[in-house]
Amino acid sequence: MIIKLTEGDRLIGTLVPTDYYQLVPVKFNELQKSKSGKSLSMFVDFQISDGPYKGKDFTVAFNTETNSPSILGSMVFMPMGFLFNLAAAILNLPVKDVPQDIDTDTLVSKVFDGKIEKTISDGVPINALLAFLPVGQGATAAAAKAPF
């Protein structure tokens, strides 16, 4: 039997080295209630947009009850307020200047620099998207060895 796989299939099992990459938000999913009903999550799908790992996908859950970034299993959770940081990176604005009403449709397919870290969660190697910077600033942050 011959199985036809794609480059996308190859990237699913590929761990990218810790670094800054150009990414785009591909989809902002609808808000979902948690099983307990105490919180809401918005799952956002991201993709590397350039370079040898172009097409590699990542998902982050922005959650109303999360106080700091964390990893549960293979899922990265961030406080809902970190959507300000994402919008600031895409719009190249200070976080304080990002409007409170964010139209997520205007952020889809817009490039930013994202910090992807290779880490281990529950004994499994994973990649985690941990920071958002305006495009072009990731290289500067990496060179400065920023502590985030």
Coordinates of N, CA and C in Angstrom, one line a residue:
M1 N 0.8 -1.2 0.0 CA 0.0 0.0 0.0 C 0.9 1.2 0.0
I2 N 0.5 2.2 -0.8 CA 1.2 3.5 -0.8 C 0.3 4.6 -0.2
I3 N 0.9 5.3 0.8 CA 0.2 6.4 1.4 C 0.8 7.7 0.9
K4 N -0.1 8.6 0.5 CA 0.4 9.9 0.0 C 0.3 10.9 1.1
L5 N 1.5 11.4 1.6 CA 1.6 12.4 2.6 C 2.0 13.7 2.0
T6 N 1.7 14.8 2.7 CA 2.0 16.1 2.2 C 3.1 16.7 3.1
E7 N 3.6 17.9 2.6 CA 4.6 18.6 3.4 C 3.9 19.1 4.8
G8 N 2.6 19.4 4.7 CA 1.9 19.7 5.9 C 1.9 18.6 6.9
D9 N 1.8 17.3 6.4 CA 1.9 16.2 7.3 C 3.3 16.1 7.9
R10 N 4.3 16.3 7.2 CA 5.6 16.3 7.7 C 5.9 17.3 8.8
L11 N 5.3 18.5 8.6 CA 5.5 19.6 9.6 C 4.8 19.3 10.9
I12 N 3.7 18.5 10.9 CA 3.0 18.2 12.1 C 3.9 17.5 13.1
G13 N 4.8 16.6 12.7 CA 5.7 16.0 13.6 C 7.0 16.6 13.7
T14 N 7.2 17.8 13.2 CA 8.5 18.5 13.2 C 8.5 19.5 14.4
L15 N 9.5 19.4 15.2 CA 9.7 20.4 16.3 C 10.7 21.5 15.7
V16 N 10.3 22.7 15.7 CA 11.2 23.8 15.2 C 12.1 24.2 16.4
P17 N 13.3 24.6 16.1 CA 14.2 25.1 17.1 C 13.6 26.4 17.8
T18 N 14.0 26.6 19.0 CA 13.6 27.8 19.7 C 14.1 29.0 19.0
D19 N 13.3 29.9 18.6 CA 13.7 31.1 17.9 C 12.4 32.0 17.6
Y20 N 12.7 33.2 17.0 CA 11.6 34.0 16.5 C 11.3 33.6 15.1
Y21 N 10.0 33.6 14.7 CA 9.6 33.2 13.4 C 8.5 34.2 12.9
Q22 N 8.4 34.4 11.6 CA 7.3 35.2 11.1 C 6.1 34.3 11.1
L23 N 5.0 34.8 11.7 CA 3.8 34.0 11.8 C 2.6 34.9 11.4
V24 N 1.5 34.2 11.1 CA 0.3 34.9 10.8 C -0.8 34.1 11.6
P25 N -1.8 34.9 12.1 CA -3.0 34.2 12.6 C -3.8 33.7 11.4
V26 N -4.2 32.5 11.4 CA -5.0 31.9 10.3 C -6.5 31.9 10.6
K27 N -6.8 31.7 11.9 CA -8.2 31.6 12.3 C -8.4 32.0 13.7
F28 N -9.4 32.8 14.0 CA -9.8 33.1 15.4 C -11.2 32.4 15.5
N29 N -11.2 31.3 16.3 CA -12.4 30.5 16.5 C -13.3 31.2 17.5
E30 N -14.6 30.9 17.4 CA -15.6 31.5 18.3 C -15.3 31.2 19.7
L31 N -15.7 32.1 20.6 CA -15.5 31.9 22.1 C -16.3 30.6 22.5
Q32 N -15.6 29.8 23.3 CA -16.2 28.6 23.8 C -16.2 28.6 25.3
K33 N -17.3 28.1 25.9 CA -17.4 28.0 27.4 C -16.7 26.8 27.8
S34 N -16.0 26.9 29.0 CA -15.4 25.7 29.5 C -16.4 24.7 30.0
K35 N -16.0 23.5 30.3 CA -17.0 22.5 30.8 C -17.6 22.9 32.1
S36 N -16.9 23.6 32.9 CA -17.4 24.1 34.2 C -18.3 25.3 34.0
G37 N -18.2 26.0 32.9 CA -19.0 27.2 32.6 C -18.4 28.4 33.2
K38 N -17.2 28.3 33.9 CA -16.6 29.4 34.6 C -15.7 30.3 33.7
S39 N -15.4 29.8 32.6 CA -14.5 30.7 31.7 C -14.8 30.5 30.3
L40 N -14.3 31.4 29.5 CA -14.4 31.4 28.0 C -13.0 31.3 27.4
S41 N -12.9 30.6 26.3 CA -11.7 30.4 25.6 C -11.9 30.8 24.1
M42 N -10.9 31.4 23.6 CA -10.8 31.6 22.1 C -9.6 30.9 21.6
F43 N -9.8 29.9 20.8 CA -8.7 29.2 20.2 C -8.2 29.9 18.9
V44 N -7.0 30.2 18.8 CA -6.5 31.0 17.7 C -5.4 30.1 17.0
D45 N -5.6 29.9 15.7 CA -4.6 29.1 14.9 C -3.6 30.0 14.2
F46 N -2.4 29.7 14.4 CA -1.3 30.4 13.8 C -0.5 29.5 12.9
Q47 N 0.3 30.2 11.9 CA 1.1 29.4 11.0 C 2.4 30.2 10.7
I48 N 3.5 29.5 10.6 CA 4.7 30.1 10.2 C 4.6 30.5 8.7
S49 N 4.9 31.7 8.4 CA 4.6 32.2 7.1 C 5.8 32.3 6.1
D50 N 7.0 32.0 6.7 CA 8.2 32.1 5.8 C 9.3 31.2 6.3
G51 N 10.2 30.9 5.5 CA 11.4 30.1 5.9 C 11.2 28.6 5.7
P52 N 12.1 27.8 6.2 CA 12.1 26.4 6.1 C 11.0 25.7 6.8
Y53 N 10.3 26.4 7.7 CA 9.2 25.8 8.5 C 7.9 26.4 8.1
K54 N 7.9 27.0 6.9 CA 6.6 27.7 6.4 C 5.5 26.6 6.4
G55 N 4.4 27.0 7.0 CA 3.2 26.1 7.0 C 3.0 25.4 8.3
K56 N 4.0 25.4 9.2 CA 3.9 24.8 10.5 C 2.9 25.5 11.3
D57 N 1.9 24.7 11.9 CA 0.8 25.3 12.6 C 1.0 25.2 14.1
F58 N 0.4 26.2 14.8 CA 0.3 26.3 16.3 C -1.0 26.8 16.7
T59 N -1.5 26.4 17.8 CA -2.8 26.9 18.4 C -2.5 27.4 19.8
V60 N -3.1 28.5 20.1 CA -3.1 29.1 21.4 C -4.5 29.3 21.9
A61 N -4.8 29.0 23.2 CA -6.1 29.2 23.8 C -6.0 30.5 24.6
F62 N -6.7 31.5 24.3 CA -6.8 32.7 25.1 C -8.0 32.6 26.0
N63 N -7.8 32.6 27.4 CA -8.8 32.2 28.3 C -9.1 33.3 29.3
T64 N -10.3 33.5 29.7 CA -10.7 34.5 30.6 C -10.3 34.3 32.1
E65 N -10.0 33.0 32.4 CA -9.6 32.7 33.8 C -8.1 32.5 34.0
T66 N -7.4 32.5 32.9 CA -5.9 32.3 33.0 C -5.3 33.6 33.3
N67 N -4.4 33.6 34.3 CA -3.7 34.8 34.8 C -2.3 34.9 34.2
S68 N -1.7 33.9 33.7 CA -0.4 33.9 33.1 C -0.2 32.8 32.1
P69 N 0.6 32.9 31.2 CA 0.8 31.9 30.2 C 1.1 30.5 30.8
S70 N 0.5 29.5 30.3 CA 0.8 28.1 30.8 C 0.6 27.1 29.7
I71 N 1.1 25.9 30.0 CA 1.0 24.8 29.0 C 0.3 23.7 29.8
L72 N -0.8 23.2 29.2 CA -1.5 22.0 29.8 C -1.5 20.9 28.7
G73 N -0.8 19.9 28.9 CA -0.6 18.9 27.8 C 0.2 19.5 26.7
S74 N -0.4 19.6 25.5 CA 0.3 20.3 24.4 C -0.3 21.6 24.1
M75 N -1.3 22.1 24.9 CA -2.0 23.3 24.6 C -1.4 24.5 25.4
V76 N -1.1 25.6 24.7 CA -0.7 26.8 25.3 C -1.9 27.6 25.7
F77 N -2.0 28.0 26.9 CA -3.1 28.9 27.4 C -2.5 30.3 27.7
M78 N -3.1 31.3 27.4 CA -2.7 32.7 27.7 C -3.9 33.4 28.2
P79 N -3.7 34.4 29.1 CA -4.8 35.3 29.5 C -5.5 35.9 28.3
M80 N -6.8 36.1 28.3 CA -7.5 36.8 27.2 C -6.9 38.1 26.9
G81 N -6.4 38.8 27.9 CA -5.8 40.1 27.7 C -4.6 40.1 26.8
F82 N -4.0 38.9 26.7 CA -2.8 38.9 25.8 C -3.2 39.1 24.3
L83 N -4.5 39.1 24.0 CA -4.9 39.5 22.7 C -4.5 40.9 22.4
F84 N -4.4 41.7 23.4 CA -3.9 43.1 23.2 C -2.4 43.0 22.7
N85 N -1.6 42.1 23.3 CA -0.2 42.0 22.9 C -0.1 41.5 21.4
L86 N -1.0 40.6 21.1 CA -1.0 40.1 19.7 C -1.4 41.2 18.7
A87 N -2.5 41.9 19.0 CA -2.9 43.0 18.2 C -1.8 44.1 18.1
A88 N -1.2 44.4 19.2 CA -0.1 45.4 19.2 C 1.0 45.0 18.3
A89 N 1.4 43.8 18.3 CA 2.5 43.3 17.5 C 2.1 43.4 16.0
I90 N 0.9 43.0 15.7 CA 0.4 43.1 14.3 C 0.3 44.5 13.8
L91 N -0.3 45.4 14.6 CA -0.5 46.8 14.3 C 0.7 47.7 14.5
N92 N 1.7 47.1 15.1 CA 2.9 47.9 15.4 C 2.6 49.1 16.3
L93 N 1.8 48.8 17.4 CA 1.4 49.9 18.3 C 1.8 49.5 19.7
P94 N 2.0 50.5 20.6 CA 2.1 50.2 22.0 C 0.8 49.5 22.5
V95 N 0.9 48.6 23.4 CA -0.3 47.9 23.9 C -1.3 48.9 24.4
K96 N -0.9 50.0 25.0 CA -1.8 50.9 25.6 C -2.7 51.6 24.5
D97 N -2.2 51.6 23.2 CA -2.9 52.2 22.1 C -3.8 51.3 21.3
V98 N -3.8 50.0 21.7 CA -4.7 49.1 21.0 C -6.1 49.3 21.5
P99 N -7.1 49.5 20.6 CA -8.5 49.7 21.1 C -9.0 48.5 21.8
Q100 N -10.0 48.7 22.7 CA -10.6 47.6 23.5 C -11.5 46.7 22.7
D101 N -12.0 47.3 21.6 CA -12.9 46.5 20.7 C -12.0 46.0 19.5
I102 N -11.5 44.8 19.6 CA -10.6 44.3 18.6 C -11.4 43.5 17.5
D103 N -11.3 43.9 16.3 CA -11.9 43.1 15.2 C -10.9 42.1 14.7
T104 N -11.1 40.8 15.2 CA -10.2 39.8 14.9 C -10.0 39.5 13.4
D105 N -11.1 39.8 12.6 CA -11.0 39.6 11.1 C -9.9 40.5 10.5
T106 N -9.6 41.7 11.1 CA -8.6 42.5 10.6 C -7.2 42.0 10.9
L107 N -7.1 41.0 11.8 CA -5.8 40.5 12.2 C -5.4 39.3 11.4
V108 N -6.3 38.6 10.8 CA -6.1 37.4 10.1 C -5.1 37.6 8.9
S109 N -4.1 36.7 8.8 CA -3.1 36.8 7.7 C -2.2 38.0 7.8
K110 N -2.1 38.7 8.9 CA -1.2 39.8 9.1 C 0.1 39.2 9.9
V111 N 1.2 39.6 9.3 CA 2.5 39.0 9.8 C 3.0 39.7 11.1
F112 N 3.5 38.9 12.0 CA 4.2 39.4 13.2 C 5.3 38.4 13.5
D113 N 6.2 38.8 14.4 CA 7.3 37.9 14.8 C 6.8 37.2 16.1
G114 N 6.9 35.9 16.1 CA 6.5 35.1 17.3 C 7.6 34.3 17.8
K115 N 7.7 34.3 19.2 CA 8.7 33.5 19.8 C 8.2 32.1 20.0
I116 N 8.8 31.1 19.3 CA 8.4 29.7 19.4 C 9.5 29.0 20.2
E117 N 9.1 28.3 21.3 CA 10.1 27.7 22.1 C 9.8 26.2 22.1
K118 N 11.0 25.5 22.0 CA 10.9 24.0 22.1 C 11.0 23.7 23.6
T119 N 10.0 22.9 24.0 CA 10.0 22.6 25.5 C 9.4 21.2 25.7
I120 N 9.3 20.7 26.9 CA 8.8 19.4 27.2 C 7.6 19.7 28.2
S121 N 6.4 19.1 27.8 CA 5.3 19.2 28.6 C 4.7 17.8 28.9
D122 N 4.5 17.4 30.1 CA 4.1 16.1 30.5 C 4.9 15.0 29.8
G123 N 6.2 15.2 29.7 CA 7.1 14.3 29.1 C 7.1 14.2 27.6
V124 N 6.4 15.1 27.0 CA 6.3 15.1 25.5 C 7.0 16.4 25.0
P125 N 7.9 16.3 24.0 CA 8.5 17.5 23.4 C 7.4 18.2 22.5
I126 N 7.3 19.5 22.7 CA 6.3 20.3 22.0 C 7.0 21.6 21.6
N127 N 6.3 22.4 20.7 CA 6.6 23.8 20.4 C 5.5 24.6 21.1
A128 N 5.9 25.7 21.7 CA 4.9 26.6 22.3 C 5.2 28.0 21.8
L129 N 4.1 28.7 21.3 CA 4.2 30.1 20.9 C 4.0 30.9 22.2
L130 N 5.1 31.7 22.5 CA 5.1 32.4 23.8 C 5.2 33.9 23.8
A131 N 5.4 34.5 22.7 CA 5.6 36.0 22.7 C 5.2 36.5 21.3
F132 N 4.8 37.8 21.2 CA 4.4 38.4 20.0 C 5.1 39.8 19.9
L133 N 5.8 40.0 18.8 CA 6.5 41.2 18.5 C 6.2 41.7 17.1
P134 N 6.3 43.0 16.9 CA 6.1 43.5 15.5 C 7.1 42.9 14.6
V135 N 6.7 42.7 13.3 CA 7.6 42.1 12.4 C 8.9 42.8 12.3
G136 N 10.0 42.0 12.3 CA 11.3 42.6 12.2 C 12.0 42.7 13.6
Q137 N 11.2 42.7 14.7 CA 11.8 42.9 16.0 C 12.2 41.6 16.7
G138 N 11.8 40.5 16.1 CA 12.2 39.2 16.7 C 13.7 39.0 16.6
A139 N 14.3 39.4 15.5 CA 15.7 39.2 15.3 C 16.5 40.1 16.3
T140 N 16.0 41.3 16.5 CA 16.7 42.2 17.5 C 16.6 41.6 18.9
A141 N 15.4 41.1 19.2 CA 15.2 40.5 20.6 C 16.1 39.3 20.7
A142 N 16.2 38.5 19.7 CA 17.0 37.3 19.8 C 18.5 37.6 19.9
A143 N 18.9 38.7 19.2 CA 20.3 39.1 19.3 C 20.6 39.7 20.7
A144 N 19.6 40.3 21.3 CA 19.8 40.9 22.6 C 19.6 39.8 23.7
K145 N 19.2 38.6 23.3 CA 18.9 37.5 24.3 C 17.9 38.0 25.3
A146 N 16.8 38.6 24.9 CA 15.7 39.1 25.8 C 15.2 37.9 26.7
P147 N 15.0 38.2 27.9 CA 14.6 37.2 28.9 C 13.1 36.8 28.8
F148 N 12.5 36.8 27.6 CA 11.1 36.3 27.5 C 10.9 35.4 26.3

